[in-house]
Amino acid sequence: MAKKIVTKKEHTILLLLYIFRFLNSKQIQEFLIHKDHRRINSWLKDLEEKEYIVREYTPIYGVLTKPAVCYLTTKGRKHIKESYNYYFPPYLKRISRDHKVSKAFKTRCQIIADWYITRIPPTKAGISIVDTLIKHCITAIEEKMPLNTVQFFTPSYFPTFKLLKHIKPDAYIRKKAREGIAPGFLFVVDPYVSRLVIRYTIKRIFTTLNEEYWEDDVIAFHMYFLCPNNQVIIYLRRMLPTQLEQEYASGTPLHFHLATRNQLYNYKQGKIETIKWITISSEDEDDE
């Protein structure tokens, strides 16, 4: 039986699904900077018929469907393993259970992709966002980071930094400027997570930054929390100043940035001009 041919664009789609695990068709269209959604759907349909991906549709009352949510099948993961030299066996094993994960987890993966798209949008020069992702997420891991570049990692490509293993962010971003490197950590807070879990996450961040060695040229740490609602933001705004004062002992500035998922969604839809992050910093002066 002849091997089914996967086109270059379909290769790229499979790689995106490996990196983010779950993407909807509109996000894939954004990554590929393609104007025709019908062409995107044609590639996705072809990959589904070749059994490389699964497309899930969620009917909604009053609406035909949401955009299809896609993820890799066994054959799709095998393609990644055979076609690329930067896959990680433990990660491939982990995503083999993606057909069993919760709806909340699928949503989280799509939020991570949206956050990436808003942080590193396609350039006016027409450089593909996928090319940028692959260049800075994969090939630059072991290279010296050049000035004015951004590296982005999901758990599929986390570099071997101890901090990431302990802090356990949903995504990690590094920005290199002349002054130094400013690492950013993304946390997507689930709607029904308890305050105890949130407090434990914050404590784990403080403990890790206090105890673990980090790069000498780090100028500040940035923690981005995308919250399900304003109640979680209010809780963090009340809790963080005291926690920063009592538990954060590192001399490197630490900044927490808080926003809701809704803000990210509305920004992507063009309903608001900017995401109004609320920032709480270790450098904030005491009001008293």
Coordinates of C-alpha atoms in Angstrom, one line a residue:
M1 CA 0.0 0.0 0.0
A2 CA 1.4 3.4 -1.0
K3 CA 2.3 5.8 1.8
K4 CA -0.1 8.7 2.0
I5 CA 1.6 12.0 1.0
V6 CA 1.5 14.8 3.5
T7 CA 1.9 18.3 2.0
K8 CA 4.2 21.0 3.3
K9 CA 1.3 22.9 4.8
E10 CA 0.0 19.7 6.4
H11 CA 3.4 19.1 7.9
T12 CA 3.2 22.5 9.5
I13 CA -0.3 21.9 10.9
L14 CA 0.9 18.6 12.5
L15 CA 3.9 20.4 14.0
L16 CA 1.6 23.1 15.5
L17 CA -0.6 20.4 17.0
Y18 CA 2.4 18.7 18.5
I19 CA 3.5 22.0 20.1
F20 CA 0.1 23.2 21.4
R21 CA -1.8 19.9 21.5
F22 CA -5.2 21.4 20.8
L23 CA -5.9 24.1 18.3
N24 CA -9.1 25.2 16.6
S25 CA -9.3 25.8 12.9
K26 CA -9.3 29.6 13.2
Q27 CA -6.1 29.5 15.2
I28 CA -4.5 27.3 12.6
Q29 CA -5.6 29.8 10.0
E30 CA -3.9 32.6 12.0
F31 CA -0.7 30.7 12.4
L32 CA -0.5 30.0 8.6
I33 CA -1.5 33.6 7.8
H34 CA -4.0 32.3 5.2
K35 CA -7.0 34.4 4.2
D36 CA -9.2 31.5 2.9
H37 CA -10.7 29.4 5.7
R38 CA -12.0 27.0 3.1
R39 CA -8.4 26.1 2.2
I40 CA -7.6 25.5 5.8
N41 CA -10.6 23.2 6.2
S42 CA -9.5 21.4 3.1
W43 CA -6.1 20.6 4.6
L44 CA -7.7 19.6 7.9
K45 CA -10.2 17.3 6.1
D46 CA -7.3 15.7 4.2
L47 CA -5.3 15.1 7.4
E48 CA -8.4 13.7 9.1
E49 CA -9.1 11.3 6.1
K50 CA -5.5 10.2 6.3
E51 CA -6.0 9.6 10.0
Y52 CA -3.3 12.0 11.2
I53 CA -5.7 14.2 13.2
V54 CA -9.0 14.2 14.9
R55 CA -11.4 17.1 14.3
E56 CA -14.0 17.7 17.1
Y57 CA -17.1 19.8 16.5
T58 CA -19.2 21.2 19.3
P59 CA -22.8 22.1 18.3
I60 CA -24.3 25.1 20.1
Y61 CA -27.9 26.1 20.3
G62 CA -28.6 28.8 17.9
V63 CA -25.2 28.5 16.2
L64 CA -24.2 25.9 13.6
T65 CA -20.8 24.9 15.2
K66 CA -17.8 26.3 16.9
P67 CA -14.5 26.1 15.0
A68 CA -13.3 22.5 14.9
V69 CA -10.8 21.6 17.6
C70 CA -8.0 19.4 16.3
Y71 CA -5.4 17.1 17.9
L72 CA -2.9 14.4 16.8
T73 CA -3.8 10.7 16.4
T74 CA -1.4 7.8 16.8
K75 CA -0.5 8.1 13.2
G76 CA 0.0 11.9 13.6
R77 CA 2.4 11.4 16.5
K78 CA 4.2 8.7 14.5
H79 CA 4.7 11.2 11.7
I80 CA 6.3 13.7 14.1
K81 CA 8.6 11.0 15.4
E82 CA 9.7 9.9 12.0
S83 CA 9.9 13.4 10.4
Y84 CA 11.6 15.6 13.0
N85 CA 14.7 15.2 15.2
Y86 CA 13.5 17.5 18.0
Y87 CA 10.6 15.5 19.4
F88 CA 10.7 14.2 23.0
P89 CA 9.6 10.6 23.7
P90 CA 8.1 11.3 27.2
Y91 CA 6.0 14.2 25.7
L92 CA 4.8 12.0 22.8
K93 CA 3.8 9.4 25.4
R94 CA 1.9 12.0 27.4
I95 CA 0.0 13.4 24.4
S96 CA -1.0 9.8 23.5
R97 CA -3.8 10.3 26.1
D98 CA -5.2 13.5 24.5
H99 CA -8.4 11.7 23.5
K100 CA -9.2 11.3 27.2
V101 CA -8.4 14.8 28.5
S102 CA -11.1 17.2 29.8
K103 CA -12.8 20.1 28.0
A104 CA -11.1 22.5 30.4
F105 CA -7.6 21.2 29.4
K106 CA -8.5 21.6 25.7
T107 CA -9.6 25.1 26.3
R108 CA -6.3 25.9 28.2
C109 CA -4.2 24.7 25.2
Q110 CA -6.1 27.0 22.9
I111 CA -5.7 29.9 25.4
I112 CA -1.9 29.4 25.4
A113 CA -1.9 29.6 21.6
D114 CA -4.0 32.8 21.7
W115 CA -1.5 34.3 24.2
Y116 CA 1.4 33.4 21.9
I117 CA -0.4 35.0 18.9
T118 CA -1.0 38.2 20.8
R119 CA 2.6 38.3 22.1
I120 CA 4.4 37.5 18.9
P121 CA 2.1 38.5 16.0
P122 CA 3.0 38.1 12.3
T123 CA 5.3 40.9 11.1
K124 CA 4.5 43.4 8.4
A125 CA 7.4 41.9 6.4
G126 CA 5.2 38.8 6.1
I127 CA 7.4 36.5 8.1
S128 CA 5.4 33.4 9.0
I129 CA 4.5 33.2 12.7
V130 CA 5.2 29.5 12.3
D131 CA 8.7 30.1 11.0
T132 CA 9.3 32.4 14.0
L133 CA 7.9 29.8 16.4
I134 CA 10.1 27.0 15.0
K135 CA 13.2 29.2 14.8
H136 CA 13.0 30.5 18.3
C137 CA 11.3 27.6 20.0
I138 CA 13.3 24.8 18.5
T139 CA 16.6 25.6 16.8
A140 CA 17.6 28.3 19.3
I141 CA 17.4 26.1 22.4
E142 CA 21.0 25.3 22.6
E143 CA 22.3 28.4 20.9
K144 CA 23.3 31.7 22.4
M145 CA 20.2 34.0 22.4
P146 CA 20.8 37.0 20.0
L147 CA 19.6 40.5 20.9
N148 CA 16.0 41.6 20.3
T149 CA 14.7 38.1 19.9
V150 CA 11.9 36.2 21.7
Q151 CA 11.9 32.5 22.5
F152 CA 8.6 30.7 23.3
F153 CA 8.2 27.3 24.8
T154 CA 5.2 25.0 25.6
P155 CA 5.9 21.9 27.7
S156 CA 6.7 20.1 24.4
Y157 CA 9.9 22.2 24.1
F158 CA 10.7 23.3 27.6
P159 CA 14.5 23.8 27.8
T160 CA 16.3 21.9 30.6
F161 CA 15.9 24.6 33.2
K162 CA 15.2 23.3 36.7
L163 CA 13.0 26.3 37.4
L164 CA 10.5 25.2 34.8
K165 CA 10.2 21.8 36.3
H166 CA 9.4 23.3 39.7
I167 CA 7.3 26.3 38.8
K168 CA 5.3 24.3 36.2
P169 CA 4.0 27.1 34.0
D170 CA 1.6 26.5 31.1
A171 CA 4.1 28.3 28.8
Y172 CA 7.4 30.0 29.0
I173 CA 8.8 33.0 27.1
R174 CA 12.2 34.6 27.0
K175 CA 12.9 38.1 25.7
K176 CA 16.5 39.2 25.1
A177 CA 17.2 43.0 25.2
R178 CA 20.4 44.9 25.6
E179 CA 19.8 45.1 29.3
G180 CA 19.4 41.3 29.7
I181 CA 16.8 38.6 29.6
A182 CA 13.3 38.9 30.9
P183 CA 11.7 35.5 31.4
G184 CA 7.9 35.3 31.3
F185 CA 5.8 32.5 32.8
L186 CA 2.2 31.9 31.8
F187 CA -0.4 30.4 34.1
V188 CA -3.9 29.7 32.8
V189 CA -6.2 29.5 35.9
D190 CA -9.1 27.1 35.5
P191 CA -12.6 28.3 36.4
Y192 CA -13.2 26.1 39.4
V193 CA -9.7 26.0 40.9
S194 CA -9.7 26.5 44.7
R195 CA -8.0 29.4 46.4
L196 CA -5.8 26.9 48.2
V197 CA -4.4 25.6 44.9
I198 CA -3.8 29.2 43.7
R199 CA -2.0 30.0 47.0
Y200 CA 0.1 26.9 46.6
T201 CA 1.1 27.9 43.1
I202 CA 2.2 31.3 44.3
K203 CA 4.2 29.8 47.1
R204 CA 5.9 27.3 44.7
I205 CA 7.0 30.3 42.6
F206 CA 8.5 32.1 45.6
T207 CA 10.2 29.0 46.9
T208 CA 11.7 28.1 43.5
L209 CA 13.0 31.6 42.7
N210 CA 14.5 32.0 46.2
E211 CA 16.3 28.6 46.1
E212 CA 17.2 27.8 42.5
Y213 CA 20.0 29.3 40.4
W214 CA 19.0 31.2 37.3
E215 CA 20.9 32.9 34.5
D216 CA 23.2 35.8 35.4
D217 CA 21.7 38.2 32.8
V218 CA 18.1 37.9 34.0
I219 CA 16.9 41.4 34.8
A220 CA 13.3 40.6 36.0
F221 CA 10.8 37.8 36.2
H222 CA 7.3 38.2 34.8
M223 CA 4.4 36.0 35.9
Y224 CA 1.3 36.2 33.7
F225 CA -2.0 34.9 35.2
L226 CA -5.0 34.6 32.9
C227 CA -7.9 34.3 35.3
P228 CA -11.4 32.9 34.7
N229 CA -13.1 35.9 36.3
N230 CA -12.5 39.1 38.3
Q231 CA -13.1 37.4 41.6
V232 CA -9.8 35.5 41.2
I233 CA -8.0 38.8 40.2
I234 CA -9.4 40.5 43.4
Y235 CA -8.2 37.5 45.5
L236 CA -4.7 37.8 43.9
R237 CA -4.5 41.5 44.3
R238 CA -5.3 41.2 48.0
M239 CA -2.9 38.3 48.6
L240 CA 0.2 39.0 46.5
P241 CA 1.5 42.2 48.1
T242 CA 1.8 40.6 51.5
Q243 CA 3.2 37.3 50.0
L244 CA 5.8 39.3 48.1
E245 CA 6.9 41.2 51.1
Q246 CA 7.0 38.1 53.4
E247 CA 8.2 35.3 51.2
Y248 CA 10.1 36.6 48.2
A249 CA 13.8 36.9 49.1
S250 CA 15.5 37.1 45.7
G251 CA 17.0 40.4 44.6
T252 CA 15.7 40.1 41.0
P253 CA 12.5 42.1 40.5
L254 CA 9.4 39.9 40.2
H255 CA 6.2 41.2 38.5
F256 CA 2.8 39.5 38.5
H257 CA 0.5 40.5 35.6
L258 CA -3.2 39.7 36.0
A259 CA -6.0 39.7 33.3
T260 CA -9.1 37.7 32.5
R261 CA -9.5 35.2 29.7
N262 CA -12.3 37.4 28.5
Q263 CA -9.9 40.3 27.9
L264 CA -7.7 38.1 25.8
Y265 CA -10.7 36.9 23.8
N266 CA -12.0 40.4 23.3
Y267 CA -8.6 41.7 22.3
K268 CA -8.3 39.0 19.7
Q269 CA -11.8 39.7 18.4
G270 CA -10.9 43.4 18.1
K271 CA -13.5 44.4 20.7
I272 CA -10.8 46.2 22.8
E273 CA -7.6 47.9 21.8
T274 CA -5.4 46.5 24.5
I275 CA -5.3 44.0 27.4
K276 CA -5.3 46.0 30.6
W277 CA -2.9 43.9 32.7
I278 CA -3.0 44.6 36.5
T279 CA 0.6 44.5 37.7
I280 CA 1.8 43.8 41.2
S281 CA 5.5 44.0 41.7
S282 CA 8.2 43.3 44.3
E283 CA 9.4 46.8 43.5
D284 CA 6.1 48.4 44.5
E285 CA 6.5 50.9 47.4
D286 CA 4.7 50.3 50.6
D287 CA 1.8 52.7 50.9
E288 CA 2.3 53.2 54.6

